[in-house]
mmCIF file of C-alpha atoms and ligand atoms in Angstrom:
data_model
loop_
_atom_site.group_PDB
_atom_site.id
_atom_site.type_symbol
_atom_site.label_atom_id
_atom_site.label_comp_id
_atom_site.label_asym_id
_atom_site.label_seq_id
_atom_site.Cartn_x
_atom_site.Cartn_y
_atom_site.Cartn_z
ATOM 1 C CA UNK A 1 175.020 39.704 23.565
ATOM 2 C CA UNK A 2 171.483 40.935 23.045
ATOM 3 C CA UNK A 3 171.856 40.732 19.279
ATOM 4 C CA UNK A 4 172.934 37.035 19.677
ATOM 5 C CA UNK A 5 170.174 36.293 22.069
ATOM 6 C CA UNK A 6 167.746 37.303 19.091
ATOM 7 C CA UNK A 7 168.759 34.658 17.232
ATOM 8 C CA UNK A 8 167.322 32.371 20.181
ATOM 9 C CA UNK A 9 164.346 31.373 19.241
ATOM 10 C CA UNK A 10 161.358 30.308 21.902
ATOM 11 C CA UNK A 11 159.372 27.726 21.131
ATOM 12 C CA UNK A 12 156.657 26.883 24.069
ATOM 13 C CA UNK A 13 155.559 23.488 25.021
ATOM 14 C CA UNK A 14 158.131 21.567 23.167
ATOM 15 C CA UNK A 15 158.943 18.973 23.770
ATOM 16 C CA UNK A 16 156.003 18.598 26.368
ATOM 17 C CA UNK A 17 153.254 20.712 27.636
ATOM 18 C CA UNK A 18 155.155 23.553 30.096
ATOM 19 C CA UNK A 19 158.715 23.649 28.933
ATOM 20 C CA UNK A 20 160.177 26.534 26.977
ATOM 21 C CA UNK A 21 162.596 25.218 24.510
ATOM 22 C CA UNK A 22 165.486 27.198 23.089
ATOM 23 C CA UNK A 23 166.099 26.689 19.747
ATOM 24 C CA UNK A 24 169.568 27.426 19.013
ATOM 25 C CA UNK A 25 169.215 26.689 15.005
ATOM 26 C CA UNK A 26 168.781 29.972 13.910
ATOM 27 C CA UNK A 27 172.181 30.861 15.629
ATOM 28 C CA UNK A 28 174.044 28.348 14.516
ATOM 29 C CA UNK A 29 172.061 29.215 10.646
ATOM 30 C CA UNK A 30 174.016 32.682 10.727
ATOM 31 C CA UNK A 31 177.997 32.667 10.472
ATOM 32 C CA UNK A 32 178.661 36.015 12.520
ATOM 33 C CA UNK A 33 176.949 34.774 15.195
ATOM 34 C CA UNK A 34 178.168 31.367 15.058
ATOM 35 C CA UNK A 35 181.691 33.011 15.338
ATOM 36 C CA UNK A 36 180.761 35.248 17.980
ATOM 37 C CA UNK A 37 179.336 32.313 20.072
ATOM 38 C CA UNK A 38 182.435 30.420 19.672
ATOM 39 C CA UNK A 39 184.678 33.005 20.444
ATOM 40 C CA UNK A 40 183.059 34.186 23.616
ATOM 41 C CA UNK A 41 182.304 30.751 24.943
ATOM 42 C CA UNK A 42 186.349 30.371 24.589
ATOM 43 C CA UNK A 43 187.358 33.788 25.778
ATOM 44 C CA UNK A 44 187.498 33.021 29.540
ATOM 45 C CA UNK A 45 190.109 29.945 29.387
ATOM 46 C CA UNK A 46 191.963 31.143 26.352
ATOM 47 C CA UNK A 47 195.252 30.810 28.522
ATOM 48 C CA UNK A 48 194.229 27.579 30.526
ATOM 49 C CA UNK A 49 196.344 24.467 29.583
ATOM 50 C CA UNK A 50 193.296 22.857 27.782
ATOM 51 C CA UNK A 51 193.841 18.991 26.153
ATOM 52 C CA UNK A 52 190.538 18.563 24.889
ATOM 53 C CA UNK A 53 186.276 19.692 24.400
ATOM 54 C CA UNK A 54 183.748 17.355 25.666
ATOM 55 C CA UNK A 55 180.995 18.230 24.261
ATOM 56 C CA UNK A 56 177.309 16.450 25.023
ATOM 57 C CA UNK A 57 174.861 14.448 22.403
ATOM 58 C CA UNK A 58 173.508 15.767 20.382
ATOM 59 C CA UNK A 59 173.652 19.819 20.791
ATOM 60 C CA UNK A 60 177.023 20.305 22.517
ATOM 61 C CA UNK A 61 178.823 18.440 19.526
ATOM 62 C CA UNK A 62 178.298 21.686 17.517
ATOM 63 C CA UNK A 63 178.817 23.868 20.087
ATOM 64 C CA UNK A 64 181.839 21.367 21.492
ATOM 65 C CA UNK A 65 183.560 20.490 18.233
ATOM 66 C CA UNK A 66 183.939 24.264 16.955
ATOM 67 C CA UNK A 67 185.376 25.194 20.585
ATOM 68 C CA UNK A 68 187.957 22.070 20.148
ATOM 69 C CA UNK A 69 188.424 23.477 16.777
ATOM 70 C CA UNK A 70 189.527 26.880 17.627
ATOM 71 C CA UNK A 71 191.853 26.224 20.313
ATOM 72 C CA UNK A 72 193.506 23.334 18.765
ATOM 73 C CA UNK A 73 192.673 20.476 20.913
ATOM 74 C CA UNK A 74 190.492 17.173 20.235
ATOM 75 C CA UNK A 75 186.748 16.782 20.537
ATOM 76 C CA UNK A 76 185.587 14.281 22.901
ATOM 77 C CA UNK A 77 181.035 13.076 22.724
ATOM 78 C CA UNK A 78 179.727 12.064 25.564
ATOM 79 C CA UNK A 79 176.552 9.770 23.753
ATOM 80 C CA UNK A 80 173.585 8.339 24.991
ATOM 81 C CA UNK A 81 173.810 4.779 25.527
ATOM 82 C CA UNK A 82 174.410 2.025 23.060
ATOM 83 C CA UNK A 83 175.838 4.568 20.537
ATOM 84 C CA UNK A 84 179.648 3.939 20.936
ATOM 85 C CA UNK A 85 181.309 0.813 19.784
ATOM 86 C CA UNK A 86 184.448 0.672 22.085
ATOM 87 C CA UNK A 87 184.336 -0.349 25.789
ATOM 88 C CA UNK A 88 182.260 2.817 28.034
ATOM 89 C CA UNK A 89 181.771 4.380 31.229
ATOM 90 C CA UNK A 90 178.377 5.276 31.705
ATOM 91 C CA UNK A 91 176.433 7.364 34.285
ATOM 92 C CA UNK A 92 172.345 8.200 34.651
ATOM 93 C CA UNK A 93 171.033 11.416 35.816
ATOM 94 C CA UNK A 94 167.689 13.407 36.004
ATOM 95 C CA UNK A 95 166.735 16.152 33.135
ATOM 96 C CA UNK A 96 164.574 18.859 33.330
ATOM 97 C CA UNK A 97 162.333 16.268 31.258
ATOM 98 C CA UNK A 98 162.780 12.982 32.154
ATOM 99 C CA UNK A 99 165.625 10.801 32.689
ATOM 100 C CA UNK A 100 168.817 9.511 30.496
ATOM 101 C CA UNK A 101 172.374 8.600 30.388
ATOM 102 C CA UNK A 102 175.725 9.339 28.855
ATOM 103 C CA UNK A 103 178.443 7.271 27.714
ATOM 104 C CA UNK A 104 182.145 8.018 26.812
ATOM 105 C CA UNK A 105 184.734 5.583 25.704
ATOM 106 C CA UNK A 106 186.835 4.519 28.517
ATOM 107 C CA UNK A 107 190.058 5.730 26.661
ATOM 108 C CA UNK A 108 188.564 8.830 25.408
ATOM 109 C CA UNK A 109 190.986 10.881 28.243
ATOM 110 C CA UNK A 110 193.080 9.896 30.717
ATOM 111 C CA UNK A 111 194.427 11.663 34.111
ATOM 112 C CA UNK A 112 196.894 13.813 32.151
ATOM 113 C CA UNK A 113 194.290 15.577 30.797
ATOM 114 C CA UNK A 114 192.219 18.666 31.531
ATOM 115 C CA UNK A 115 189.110 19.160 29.571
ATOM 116 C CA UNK A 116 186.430 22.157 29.047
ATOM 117 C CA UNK A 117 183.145 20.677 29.118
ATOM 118 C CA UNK A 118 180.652 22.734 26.389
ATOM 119 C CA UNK A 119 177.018 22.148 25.639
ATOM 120 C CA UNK A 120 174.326 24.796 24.239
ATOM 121 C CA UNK A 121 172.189 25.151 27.517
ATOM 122 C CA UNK A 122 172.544 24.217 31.417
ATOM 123 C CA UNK A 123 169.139 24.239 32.840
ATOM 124 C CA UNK A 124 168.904 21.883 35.997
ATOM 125 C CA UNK A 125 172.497 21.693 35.795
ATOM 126 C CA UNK A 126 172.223 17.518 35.714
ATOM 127 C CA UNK A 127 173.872 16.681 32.267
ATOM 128 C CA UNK A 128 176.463 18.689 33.072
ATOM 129 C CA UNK A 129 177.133 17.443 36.248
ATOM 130 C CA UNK A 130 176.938 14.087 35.237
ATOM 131 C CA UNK A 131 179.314 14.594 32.607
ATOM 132 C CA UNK A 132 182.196 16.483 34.623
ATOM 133 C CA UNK A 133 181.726 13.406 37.182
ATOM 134 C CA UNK A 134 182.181 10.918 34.035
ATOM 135 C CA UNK A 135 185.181 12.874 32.961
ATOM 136 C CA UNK A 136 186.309 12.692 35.866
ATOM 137 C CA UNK A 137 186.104 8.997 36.914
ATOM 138 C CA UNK A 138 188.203 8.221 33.769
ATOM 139 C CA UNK A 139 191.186 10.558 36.281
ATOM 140 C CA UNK A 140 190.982 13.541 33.691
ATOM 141 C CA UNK A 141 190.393 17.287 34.877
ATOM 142 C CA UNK A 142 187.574 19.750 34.325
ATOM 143 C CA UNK A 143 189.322 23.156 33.944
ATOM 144 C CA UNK A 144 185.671 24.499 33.384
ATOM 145 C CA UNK A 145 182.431 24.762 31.672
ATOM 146 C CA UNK A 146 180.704 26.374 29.036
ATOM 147 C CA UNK A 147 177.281 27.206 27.983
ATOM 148 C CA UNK A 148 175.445 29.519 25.076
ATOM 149 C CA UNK A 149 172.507 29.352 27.578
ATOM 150 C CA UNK A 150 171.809 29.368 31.332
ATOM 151 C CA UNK A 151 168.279 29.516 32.517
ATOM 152 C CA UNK A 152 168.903 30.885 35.744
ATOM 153 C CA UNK A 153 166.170 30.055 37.776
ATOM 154 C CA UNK A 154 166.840 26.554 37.707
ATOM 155 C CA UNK A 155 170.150 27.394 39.729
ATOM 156 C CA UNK A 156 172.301 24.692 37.449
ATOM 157 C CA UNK A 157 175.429 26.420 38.176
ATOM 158 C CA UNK A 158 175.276 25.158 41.694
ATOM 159 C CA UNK A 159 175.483 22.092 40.871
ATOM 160 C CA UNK A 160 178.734 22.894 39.120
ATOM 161 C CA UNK A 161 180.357 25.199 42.105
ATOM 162 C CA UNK A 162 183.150 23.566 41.892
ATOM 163 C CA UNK A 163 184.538 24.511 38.473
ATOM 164 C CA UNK A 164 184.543 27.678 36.770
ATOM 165 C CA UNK A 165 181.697 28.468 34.757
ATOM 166 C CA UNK A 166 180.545 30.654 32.036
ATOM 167 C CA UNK A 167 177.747 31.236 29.995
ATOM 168 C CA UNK A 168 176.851 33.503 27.656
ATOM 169 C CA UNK A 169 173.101 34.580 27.347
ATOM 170 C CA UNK A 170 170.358 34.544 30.323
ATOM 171 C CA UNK A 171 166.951 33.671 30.675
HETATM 172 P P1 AMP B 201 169.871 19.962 32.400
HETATM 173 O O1 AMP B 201 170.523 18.637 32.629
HETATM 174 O O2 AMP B 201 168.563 20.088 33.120
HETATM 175 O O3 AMP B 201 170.826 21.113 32.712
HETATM 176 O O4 AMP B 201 169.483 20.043 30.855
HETATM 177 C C1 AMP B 201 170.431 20.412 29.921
HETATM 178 C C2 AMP B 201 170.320 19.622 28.665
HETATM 179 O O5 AMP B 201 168.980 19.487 28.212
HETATM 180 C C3 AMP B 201 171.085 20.330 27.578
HETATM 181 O O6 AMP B 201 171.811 19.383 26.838
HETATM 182 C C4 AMP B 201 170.021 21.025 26.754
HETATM 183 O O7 AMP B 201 170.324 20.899 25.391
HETATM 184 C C5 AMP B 201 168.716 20.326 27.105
HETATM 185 N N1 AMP B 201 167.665 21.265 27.552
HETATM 186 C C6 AMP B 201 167.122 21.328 28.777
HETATM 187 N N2 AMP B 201 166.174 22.265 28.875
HETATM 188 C C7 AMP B 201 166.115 22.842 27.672
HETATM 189 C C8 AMP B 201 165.356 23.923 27.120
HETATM 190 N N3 AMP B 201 164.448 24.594 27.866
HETATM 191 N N4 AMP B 201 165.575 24.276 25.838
HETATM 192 C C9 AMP B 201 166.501 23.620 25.099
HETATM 193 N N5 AMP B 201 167.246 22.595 25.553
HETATM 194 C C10 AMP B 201 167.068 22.208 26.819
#
């Protein structure tokens, strides 16, 4: 794990004054530790009767797609509004900068299916909070969720206490 957190890189004040972005693109620039992300962001539910990835705009879709790639199941975005062009469910939430919302089409999953949610960082916790509860409201399942990164002290994984959670590097 510490070699793949090397290939974090920090870059401060982006994209305002205070915040300390991870930039995942030198990970995702170096095939072993693409593979290694993948693999250990799958290990915990390799097992669990998963029908599908939702992954978040724009960074979970990489994460997302390769997860839904290597266990076999379909990829479904969440995007931010006005991006889809079927019928949507939408929901708003609060970011650790600013404020946005997420859309999914409203026949993207139904209730006989049980998702892992995936995206490449949980800070506050709101996006992907705000995505289980869209998933949800469509009558489909969260069997769990995954992040590459979890910055701890902003306590995100409360917000998501209750589904199982893993993540795979700490800051
Ligand atoms: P949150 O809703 O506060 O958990 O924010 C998570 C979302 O915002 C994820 O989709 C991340 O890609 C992005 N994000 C939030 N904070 C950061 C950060 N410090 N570095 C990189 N991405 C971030």
């Amino acid at each position: 794990m510490e070699r793949l957190k090397s290939y974090i890189r920090n870059i401060p004040d982006f994209p305002k004054p205070g915040i300390q972005f991870k930039d995942i693109t030198p990970l995702v620039k170096e095939p072993a530790m693409l593979r290694l992300a993948v693999h250990q962001l799958i290990h915990p539910f390799l097992g669990e009767p998963i029908t599908g990835v939702v992954g978040m705009e724009a960074r979970g879709f990489i994460f997302g797609s390769m997860v839904a790639w290597e266990l076999g199941v379909g990829f479904i975005p969440l995007r931010k509004p006005g991006k889809l062009p079927y019928d949507v469910q939408s929901t708003s939430y609060d970011l650790e900068y600013g404020s946005t919302s997420l859309e999914v089409h409203l026949d993207a999953v139904d209730e006989s299916d049980q998702v892992l949610l995936v995206d490449d960082l949980i800070a506050t916790g709101g996006t992907a909070r705000a995505s289980c509860e869209l998933i949800e409201k469509l009558g489909a399942k969260i069997v769990g969720c995954a992040f590459v990164i979890e910055l701890d002290e902003l306590k995100g994984r409360e917000k998501l206490a209750k589904y199982k959670f893993h993540s795979l590097l700490h800051y």
